[in-house]
Amino acid sequence: MPGLQREAHFDMSDVNTFVVIIPGDEQAGDSAGLLASARRIAAASMPGKVHAIVLGSPGEAAMPQKLLAAGASSVLLVSHESLIQPVQGGQLLDLLLAVLSDATQDSAKNKPSLFLFAASPLADEIAAGAAFRTGGTALGRCSSIEMQGEQIVASRAAFGGRIKVDLSALALHCFACIRPGEACVPVQASDATVGQVREITLCGALSIPLNATFEAQPASRRRVDAAKVVVSGGRGMGGPEGFEQLDALASALDGALAGSLPAVDAGWVPVTSQVGQSGNYVTPLVYVAVGISGTLQHLAGIGPNVRIVAINNDPEANIFQEAQLGVVADWRVVVPLITAHLRAEAAN
Ligand SMILES: Cc1cc2nc3c(=O)[nH]c(=O)nc-3n(C[C@H](O)[C@H](O)[C@H](O)COP(=O)(O)OP(=O)(O)OC[C@H]3O[C@@H](n4cnc5c(N)ncnc54)[C@H](O)[C@@H]3O)c2cc1C
């Protein structure tokens, strides 16, 4: 185990809810949404503050101020000059563990501490590692978390969303990943505290990084359950040519391609990309449903906070009841236009 050294300690003894921000994690949702969720959870506990721990370079100079504006009562930037890019879980875990003792060693307060991450494969790894190394509990990817008195109570979807598991944590320190589904509510000027921003630069040996190569996947091969944007086609796509158009749209949106059961049965999209009761449970920020009627079995695979954009030529299609944005049109007209527009934007 590497022994990371640091020159200063940071007083976190008055905080019980932490968000852990990983600026280099491209699969995680936005930090403002995570903070909004954390603030809501913290509001039920004393003293109701949320502290942000940023692992690695913040990426943009304005990030600490943005976190304060989004409701963090203080921000700790933890860096190390030998951190490799793209960031790796083992090294970020080293950074987190080096500062975690400040948050967890104050046994006098003897209250549960909750560490929240924006859900992503990297966050899953760090949260599980931190729980193991501190004797805490990894709650996994949670759909909701509450503080009930002195106890952390979480709900988690299992078996592709078909079962909801309620967990009451017994350990003092819990680590959970949540998908930031809440819009960021700016902090009222009257509530705003002048938050402290501190920076700690660690020195010493970090974990040896894995020798990894990263390859961009085409939209049709990306995992639908981890994507921020999912473009999904149904029977209304009419054939594999329709899915080529959807693949182009998904790529332009940097998303993943998915489909309904009939599209899978027809062989237009692989079964691993099926969304619905007997397929994947997806929770992207945006779900673009094209030529999909919106049956209950399909909607069962889409998380409750997902924003749905529907394109369907039947104005009576049920999907419009669920969509935040609906376009009544033949996809053959609309989809190529949107893709061309996005490509032109990207080129500019
Ligand atoms: C036990 C069980 C499990 C199931 N599991 C799943 C599951 O996991 N996932 C799933 O998806 N289904 C599942 N189903 C099937 C489900 O009941 C529906 O049959 C299916 O969701 C319908 O898929 P669809 O919307 O693609 O097709 P349809 O219901 O046929 O809808 C096609 C839509 O395309 C539109 N359309 C047609 N042409 C165009 C065009 N040119 N432009 C724009 N729009 C157009 C039509 O207006 C229509 O609304 C399950 C069923 C059962 C019984």
Short mmCIF file of C-alpha atoms and ligand atoms in Angstrom, two decimals:
data_model
loop_
_atom_site.label_atom_id
_atom_site.label_comp_id
_atom_site.label_asym_id
_atom_site.label_seq_id
_atom_site.Cartn_x
_atom_site.Cartn_y
_atom_site.Cartn_z
CA MET A 1 0.00 0.00 0.00
CA PRO A 2 1.49 3.35 -0.98
CA GLY A 3 2.08 5.80 1.84
CA LEU A 4 0.92 9.13 0.54
CA GLN A 5 2.06 12.13 2.50
CA ARG A 6 0.42 15.49 2.88
CA GLU A 7 1.27 18.68 4.56
CA ALA A 8 -2.08 19.73 6.03
CA HIS A 9 -5.25 18.23 7.41
CA PHE A 10 -8.70 19.48 6.64
CA ASP A 11 -11.36 19.80 9.27
CA MET A 12 -14.43 17.92 8.09
CA SER A 13 -15.73 17.04 11.52
CA ASP A 14 -18.93 19.02 11.12
CA VAL A 15 -19.98 17.36 7.87
CA ASN A 16 -21.64 13.99 7.30
CA THR A 17 -22.49 14.09 3.61
CA PHE A 18 -19.76 14.17 1.00
CA VAL A 19 -19.79 14.19 -2.77
CA VAL A 20 -16.73 12.76 -4.48
CA ILE A 21 -16.08 14.45 -7.83
CA ILE A 22 -13.88 12.82 -10.48
CA PRO A 23 -13.22 15.46 -13.16
CA GLY A 24 -11.62 12.99 -15.57
CA ASP A 25 -14.58 10.58 -15.53
CA GLU A 26 -16.38 11.11 -18.81
CA GLN A 27 -19.09 8.55 -18.06
CA ALA A 28 -20.28 10.23 -14.89
CA GLY A 29 -23.13 12.72 -14.86
CA ASP A 30 -22.71 16.36 -14.02
CA SER A 31 -21.55 17.35 -10.55
CA ALA A 32 -24.26 19.99 -10.06
CA GLY A 33 -26.96 17.31 -10.30
CA LEU A 34 -25.04 15.14 -7.83
CA LEU A 35 -24.79 18.05 -5.41
CA ALA A 36 -28.52 18.72 -5.72
CA SER A 37 -29.20 15.10 -4.69
CA ALA A 38 -26.66 15.32 -1.86
CA ARG A 39 -28.18 18.54 -0.53
CA ARG A 40 -31.60 16.96 -0.45
CA ILE A 41 -30.25 13.94 1.45
CA ALA A 42 -28.22 16.09 3.84
CA ALA A 43 -31.17 18.36 4.59
CA ALA A 44 -32.66 15.58 6.74
CA SER A 45 -29.58 15.34 8.95
CA MET A 46 -27.61 17.67 11.19
CA PRO A 47 -25.79 19.85 10.31
CA GLY A 48 -27.08 19.38 6.78
CA LYS A 49 -23.89 20.43 5.03
CA VAL A 50 -22.39 18.84 1.92
CA HIS A 51 -18.67 18.77 1.41
CA ALA A 52 -17.12 18.18 -2.04
CA ILE A 53 -13.91 16.18 -2.49
CA VAL A 54 -12.41 16.62 -5.97
CA LEU A 55 -10.00 13.84 -6.95
CA GLY A 56 -7.29 14.91 -9.39
CA SER A 57 -6.98 18.08 -11.38
CA PRO A 58 -10.27 20.03 -11.39
CA GLY A 59 -9.98 20.44 -15.16
CA GLU A 60 -11.30 23.98 -15.18
CA ALA A 61 -10.23 26.75 -12.81
CA ALA A 62 -13.82 27.75 -12.08
CA MET A 63 -14.86 24.28 -10.85
CA PRO A 64 -14.54 24.94 -7.07
CA GLN A 65 -16.69 28.06 -7.39
CA LYS A 66 -19.25 26.12 -9.42
CA LEU A 67 -19.42 23.47 -6.70
CA LEU A 68 -19.92 26.14 -4.04
CA ALA A 69 -22.62 27.77 -6.17
CA ALA A 70 -24.31 24.37 -6.52
CA GLY A 71 -24.51 24.01 -2.76
CA ALA A 72 -21.22 22.57 -1.47
CA SER A 73 -20.37 24.15 1.87
CA SER A 74 -16.67 23.51 1.27
CA VAL A 75 -14.45 22.04 -1.42
CA LEU A 76 -11.27 20.01 -1.05
CA LEU A 77 -9.10 19.59 -4.15
CA VAL A 78 -6.83 16.56 -3.83
CA SER A 79 -4.08 16.21 -6.40
CA HIS A 80 -0.85 14.35 -7.07
CA GLU A 81 1.61 15.25 -9.78
CA SER A 82 2.12 11.62 -10.86
CA LEU A 83 -1.54 10.92 -11.57
CA ILE A 84 -1.74 9.34 -14.99
CA GLN A 85 -4.27 10.30 -17.67
CA PRO A 86 -6.84 8.97 -18.45
CA VAL A 87 -7.43 8.59 -14.74
CA GLN A 88 -7.46 5.10 -13.20
CA GLY A 89 -9.49 3.83 -10.26
CA GLY A 90 -6.55 2.51 -8.22
CA GLN A 91 -4.72 5.83 -8.19
CA LEU A 92 -7.84 7.87 -7.45
CA LEU A 93 -8.62 5.49 -4.59
CA ASP A 94 -5.18 6.24 -3.15
CA LEU A 95 -6.01 9.96 -3.21
CA LEU A 96 -9.40 9.46 -1.60
CA LEU A 97 -8.06 7.19 1.16
CA ALA A 98 -5.35 9.72 1.97
CA VAL A 99 -7.95 12.36 2.89
CA LEU A 100 -10.75 10.09 4.05
CA SER A 101 -9.37 9.73 7.54
CA ASP A 102 -10.19 13.40 8.14
CA ALA A 103 -13.81 12.62 7.52
CA THR A 104 -14.03 9.26 9.24
CA GLN A 105 -11.61 9.30 12.16
CA ASP A 106 -13.59 11.65 14.34
CA SER A 107 -15.22 8.93 16.35
CA ALA A 108 -16.54 11.52 18.79
CA LYS A 109 -19.18 12.58 16.36
CA ASN A 110 -20.08 8.92 15.91
CA LYS A 111 -22.56 9.65 13.17
CA PRO A 112 -22.85 7.90 9.84
CA SER A 113 -20.95 9.49 6.96
CA LEU A 114 -22.23 9.18 3.43
CA PHE A 115 -19.95 9.47 0.39
CA LEU A 116 -21.80 9.97 -2.88
CA PHE A 117 -20.41 9.49 -6.37
CA ALA A 118 -21.98 10.18 -9.76
CA ALA A 119 -22.63 6.67 -11.09
CA SER A 120 -20.11 5.35 -13.60
CA PRO A 121 -17.95 2.21 -13.85
CA LEU A 122 -14.98 4.18 -12.47
CA ALA A 123 -17.02 5.49 -9.54
CA ASP A 124 -18.30 1.95 -8.81
CA GLU A 125 -14.69 0.77 -8.52
CA ILE A 126 -13.54 3.60 -6.25
CA ALA A 127 -16.63 3.46 -4.01
CA ALA A 128 -16.29 -0.31 -3.53
CA GLY A 129 -12.53 -0.01 -2.87
CA ALA A 130 -13.00 2.81 -0.36
CA ALA A 131 -15.66 0.86 1.51
CA PHE A 132 -13.46 -2.22 1.69
CA ARG A 133 -10.39 -0.32 2.84
CA THR A 134 -12.21 1.69 5.53
CA GLY A 135 -14.44 -1.08 6.86
CA GLY A 136 -17.47 0.76 5.51
CA THR A 137 -20.32 -0.42 3.31
CA ALA A 138 -20.58 -0.14 -0.46
CA LEU A 139 -24.25 0.46 -1.25
CA GLY A 140 -23.76 0.09 -5.01
CA ARG A 141 -25.80 2.11 -7.49
CA CYS A 142 -28.75 3.51 -5.59
CA SER A 143 -31.96 4.94 -6.94
CA SER A 144 -32.66 6.80 -3.71
CA ILE A 145 -30.96 7.44 -0.37
CA GLU A 146 -32.30 8.97 2.80
CA MET A 147 -31.01 9.81 6.24
CA GLN A 148 -33.52 8.48 8.74
CA GLY A 149 -32.32 9.83 12.04
CA GLU A 150 -28.88 8.35 12.51
CA GLN A 151 -29.32 5.71 9.83
CA ILE A 152 -28.66 5.68 6.10
CA VAL A 153 -31.44 3.99 4.15
CA ALA A 154 -30.97 3.29 0.44
CA SER A 155 -33.00 1.76 -2.39
CA ARG A 156 -31.37 -0.12 -5.21
CA ALA A 157 -32.74 -1.68 -8.39
CA ALA A 158 -31.83 -5.32 -8.99
CA PHE A 159 -32.35 -7.77 -11.85
CA GLY A 160 -32.53 -5.08 -14.50
CA GLY A 161 -34.88 -2.92 -12.48
CA ARG A 162 -37.46 -5.66 -11.90
CA ILE A 163 -36.84 -5.78 -8.15
CA LYS A 164 -36.32 -2.91 -5.72
CA VAL A 165 -34.06 -3.65 -2.77
CA ASP A 166 -34.23 -1.48 0.36
CA LEU A 167 -31.04 -1.38 2.43
CA SER A 168 -30.52 -0.07 5.95
CA ALA A 169 -26.84 0.49 6.44
CA LEU A 170 -25.27 -0.74 9.67
CA ALA A 171 -21.75 0.52 8.99
CA LEU A 172 -20.78 4.01 10.02
CA HIS A 173 -19.42 5.00 6.61
CA CYS A 174 -21.32 4.31 3.42
CA PHE A 175 -20.25 4.76 -0.18
CA ALA A 176 -22.93 4.99 -2.84
CA CYS A 177 -23.19 5.82 -6.51
CA ILE A 178 -26.23 7.70 -7.66
CA ARG A 179 -27.28 8.95 -11.03
CA PRO A 180 -27.73 12.70 -10.77
CA GLY A 181 -31.33 12.90 -11.87
CA GLU A 182 -32.15 16.15 -10.17
CA ALA A 183 -31.83 19.53 -11.76
CA CYS A 184 -29.39 21.78 -10.01
CA VAL A 185 -31.26 24.28 -7.85
CA PRO A 186 -29.04 27.32 -7.34
CA VAL A 187 -28.37 28.15 -3.72
CA GLN A 188 -30.43 31.13 -2.56
CA ALA A 189 -28.29 34.15 -1.83
CA SER A 190 -29.65 34.18 1.73
CA ASP A 191 -28.67 30.51 2.26
CA ALA A 192 -25.26 30.79 0.67
CA THR A 193 -22.33 30.47 3.01
CA VAL A 194 -18.88 31.59 1.98
CA GLY A 195 -17.49 28.15 1.40
CA GLN A 196 -13.90 27.22 2.01
CA VAL A 197 -11.80 25.91 -0.88
CA ARG A 198 -8.65 24.04 0.08
CA GLU A 199 -6.10 22.28 -2.05
CA ILE A 200 -3.96 19.37 -0.91
CA THR A 201 -1.10 18.11 -3.05
CA LEU A 202 -0.04 14.62 -2.06
CA CYS A 203 3.39 13.19 -2.51
CA GLY A 204 4.68 9.64 -2.28
CA ALA A 205 4.18 6.52 -4.38
CA LEU A 206 0.84 5.95 -6.03
CA SER A 207 -0.51 2.52 -7.02
CA ILE A 208 1.13 1.17 -10.14
CA PRO A 209 -1.26 1.96 -13.01
CA LEU A 210 -2.66 -0.71 -15.28
CA ASN A 211 -1.24 -0.78 -18.76
CA ALA A 212 -4.52 0.09 -20.45
CA THR A 213 -5.33 1.17 -23.98
CA PHE A 214 -8.56 3.02 -24.62
CA GLU A 215 -10.46 2.64 -27.85
CA ALA A 216 -13.55 4.62 -28.80
CA GLN A 217 -16.47 2.25 -29.38
CA PRO A 218 -19.01 2.85 -32.14
CA ALA A 219 -22.46 3.74 -30.78
CA SER A 220 -23.82 0.29 -31.68
CA ARG A 221 -21.27 -1.42 -29.41
CA ARG A 222 -21.51 0.85 -26.37
CA ARG A 223 -23.17 -0.39 -23.21
CA VAL A 224 -26.65 1.05 -23.02
CA ASP A 225 -26.85 0.83 -19.22
CA ALA A 226 -23.85 3.13 -18.74
CA ALA A 227 -24.56 5.70 -21.47
CA LYS A 228 -25.55 9.30 -20.80
CA VAL A 229 -27.52 9.43 -24.05
CA VAL A 230 -29.41 6.46 -25.51
CA VAL A 231 -30.89 6.52 -29.01
CA SER A 232 -33.41 3.72 -29.31
CA GLY A 233 -35.38 2.43 -32.28
CA GLY A 234 -38.53 0.33 -32.52
CA ARG A 235 -40.57 -1.55 -35.07
CA GLY A 236 -41.31 1.77 -36.76
CA MET A 237 -37.71 1.90 -38.05
CA GLY A 238 -38.81 -0.61 -40.67
CA GLY A 239 -35.49 -2.40 -41.18
CA PRO A 240 -31.72 -2.42 -40.66
CA GLU A 241 -31.27 0.67 -42.85
CA GLY A 242 -33.28 2.63 -40.31
CA PHE A 243 -30.88 1.51 -37.59
CA GLU A 244 -27.90 2.71 -39.64
CA GLN A 245 -29.48 6.16 -39.50
CA LEU A 246 -30.02 5.83 -35.75
CA ASP A 247 -26.42 4.69 -35.28
CA ALA A 248 -25.27 7.88 -37.02
CA LEU A 249 -27.52 9.95 -34.76
CA ALA A 250 -26.27 8.11 -31.64
CA SER A 251 -22.65 8.71 -32.68
CA ALA A 252 -23.33 12.41 -33.28
CA LEU A 253 -24.78 12.60 -29.74
CA ASP A 254 -21.90 10.53 -28.31
CA GLY A 255 -24.50 8.05 -27.11
CA ALA A 256 -25.34 4.38 -27.31
CA LEU A 257 -27.71 2.64 -29.72
CA ALA A 258 -30.60 0.56 -28.33
CA GLY A 259 -33.87 -0.97 -29.46
CA SER A 260 -37.25 -2.35 -28.48
CA LEU A 261 -38.05 -6.07 -28.38
CA PRO A 262 -39.51 -6.20 -31.93
CA ALA A 263 -36.36 -4.50 -33.27
CA VAL A 264 -34.25 -7.11 -31.47
CA ASP A 265 -36.44 -9.97 -32.70
CA ALA A 266 -36.03 -8.67 -36.25
CA GLY A 267 -32.25 -8.71 -35.83
CA TRP A 268 -31.82 -4.96 -36.35
CA VAL A 269 -30.08 -4.43 -33.01
CA PRO A 270 -28.34 -6.95 -30.69
CA VAL A 271 -30.23 -8.40 -27.74
CA THR A 272 -27.62 -6.92 -25.38
CA SER A 273 -28.99 -3.50 -26.38
CA GLN A 274 -32.67 -4.27 -25.77
CA VAL A 275 -34.44 -1.90 -23.42
CA GLY A 276 -37.47 -2.96 -21.42
CA GLN A 277 -38.95 -5.44 -19.01
CA SER A 278 -37.01 -8.34 -20.48
CA GLY A 279 -33.96 -6.28 -21.47
CA ASN A 280 -31.82 -3.54 -19.97
CA TYR A 281 -32.85 -0.99 -17.39
CA VAL A 282 -31.38 2.31 -18.55
CA THR A 283 -31.01 5.64 -16.76
CA PRO A 284 -29.36 8.03 -19.21
CA LEU A 285 -29.82 11.77 -19.03
CA VAL A 286 -31.74 11.64 -22.33
CA TYR A 287 -33.52 8.74 -24.07
CA VAL A 288 -34.39 9.33 -27.72
CA ALA A 289 -37.21 6.94 -28.69
CA VAL A 290 -37.72 6.67 -32.44
CA GLY A 291 -40.54 4.59 -33.97
CA ILE A 292 -41.37 3.22 -30.52
CA SER A 293 -45.00 3.20 -29.37
CA GLY A 294 -44.22 3.29 -25.64
CA THR A 295 -45.73 0.09 -24.26
CA LEU A 296 -45.52 -0.59 -20.52
CA GLN A 297 -43.03 -3.39 -21.17
CA HIS A 298 -40.70 -1.00 -22.97
CA LEU A 299 -41.11 1.85 -20.47
CA ALA A 300 -40.29 -0.57 -17.63
CA GLY A 301 -36.68 -0.39 -18.83
CA ILE A 302 -36.38 3.40 -18.57
CA GLY A 303 -35.57 5.06 -15.22
CA PRO A 304 -38.13 7.48 -13.75
CA ASN A 305 -35.92 10.58 -13.98
CA VAL A 306 -34.88 10.08 -17.60
CA ARG A 307 -35.86 12.79 -20.06
CA ILE A 308 -37.50 11.17 -23.08
CA VAL A 309 -37.46 12.68 -26.56
CA ALA A 310 -39.93 10.86 -28.84
CA ILE A 311 -40.17 10.82 -32.62
CA ASN A 312 -43.27 9.04 -33.89
CA ASN A 313 -45.64 9.62 -36.82
CA ASP A 314 -48.69 8.69 -34.75
CA PRO A 315 -49.79 11.63 -32.56
CA GLU A 316 -51.75 9.18 -30.39
CA ALA A 317 -48.69 7.03 -29.60
CA ASN A 318 -48.40 6.38 -25.85
CA ILE A 319 -44.73 7.42 -25.83
CA PHE A 320 -45.88 11.06 -26.09
CA GLN A 321 -47.56 10.67 -22.68
CA GLU A 322 -44.15 9.99 -21.17
CA ALA A 323 -41.93 12.25 -23.30
CA GLN A 324 -40.68 15.67 -22.25
CA LEU A 325 -40.22 16.53 -25.94
CA GLY A 326 -42.24 14.99 -28.75
CA VAL A 327 -41.94 15.28 -32.53
CA VAL A 328 -44.90 14.00 -34.57
CA ALA A 329 -43.18 13.12 -37.83
CA ASP A 330 -41.82 10.36 -40.02
CA TRP A 331 -38.37 9.57 -38.65
CA ARG A 332 -37.05 9.43 -42.24
CA VAL A 333 -37.53 13.19 -42.43
CA VAL A 334 -36.44 14.20 -38.94
CA VAL A 335 -33.53 11.92 -38.01
CA PRO A 336 -31.22 12.77 -40.96
CA LEU A 337 -31.88 16.48 -40.37
CA ILE A 338 -30.94 16.28 -36.68
CA THR A 339 -27.81 14.23 -37.42
CA ALA A 340 -26.69 16.66 -40.14
CA HIS A 341 -27.27 19.60 -37.80
CA LEU A 342 -25.26 18.00 -34.99
CA ARG A 343 -22.40 17.16 -37.34
CA ALA A 344 -22.35 20.72 -38.69
CA GLU A 345 -22.28 22.05 -35.11
CA ALA A 346 -19.43 19.70 -34.22
CA ALA A 347 -17.48 20.74 -37.33
CA ASN A 348 -17.81 24.39 -36.31
C1 LIG B 1 -43.46 -10.61 -21.07
C2 LIG B 1 -43.14 -9.53 -22.06
C3 LIG B 1 -41.93 -8.91 -22.01
C4 LIG B 1 -41.63 -7.89 -22.93
N1 LIG B 1 -40.42 -7.26 -22.84
C5 LIG B 1 -40.19 -6.22 -23.69
C6 LIG B 1 -38.97 -5.49 -23.59
O1 LIG B 1 -38.08 -5.79 -22.78
N2 LIG B 1 -38.78 -4.43 -24.42
C7 LIG B 1 -39.71 -4.06 -25.37
O2 LIG B 1 -39.48 -3.08 -26.08
N3 LIG B 1 -40.86 -4.78 -25.48
C8 LIG B 1 -41.11 -5.84 -24.69
N4 LIG B 1 -42.25 -6.54 -24.85
C9 LIG B 1 -43.08 -6.25 -26.03
C10 LIG B 1 -44.05 -5.11 -25.88
O3 LIG B 1 -45.28 -5.59 -25.40
C11 LIG B 1 -44.30 -4.40 -27.23
O4 LIG B 1 -44.69 -5.37 -28.19
C12 LIG B 1 -43.08 -3.67 -27.76
O5 LIG B 1 -42.56 -2.84 -26.75
C13 LIG B 1 -43.46 -2.80 -28.95
O6 LIG B 1 -42.30 -2.34 -29.56
P1 LIG B 1 -42.31 -1.10 -30.53
O7 LIG B 1 -42.75 0.12 -29.80
O8 LIG B 1 -40.99 -1.06 -31.20
O9 LIG B 1 -43.37 -1.51 -31.65
P2 LIG B 1 -44.84 -0.98 -31.92
O10 LIG B 1 -45.67 -1.04 -30.70
O11 LIG B 1 -45.33 -1.72 -33.12
O12 LIG B 1 -44.64 0.57 -32.27
C14 LIG B 1 -44.04 1.03 -33.44
C15 LIG B 1 -44.24 2.53 -33.47
O13 LIG B 1 -43.53 3.08 -34.57
C16 LIG B 1 -44.27 4.14 -35.10
N5 LIG B 1 -43.87 4.34 -36.49
C17 LIG B 1 -44.10 3.54 -37.57
N6 LIG B 1 -43.53 4.04 -38.67
C18 LIG B 1 -42.94 5.20 -38.30
C19 LIG B 1 -42.19 6.19 -38.99
N7 LIG B 1 -41.92 6.09 -40.30
N8 LIG B 1 -41.73 7.26 -38.31
C20 LIG B 1 -41.99 7.41 -36.97
N9 LIG B 1 -42.70 6.49 -36.27
C21 LIG B 1 -43.15 5.41 -36.90
C22 LIG B 1 -45.73 3.70 -34.93
O14 LIG B 1 -46.59 4.83 -34.92
C23 LIG B 1 -45.67 2.97 -33.60
O15 LIG B 1 -46.01 3.86 -32.54
C24 LIG B 1 -42.57 -7.54 -23.94
C25 LIG B 1 -43.80 -8.22 -23.98
C26 LIG B 1 -44.08 -9.20 -23.07
C27 LIG B 1 -45.42 -9.86 -23.14
#
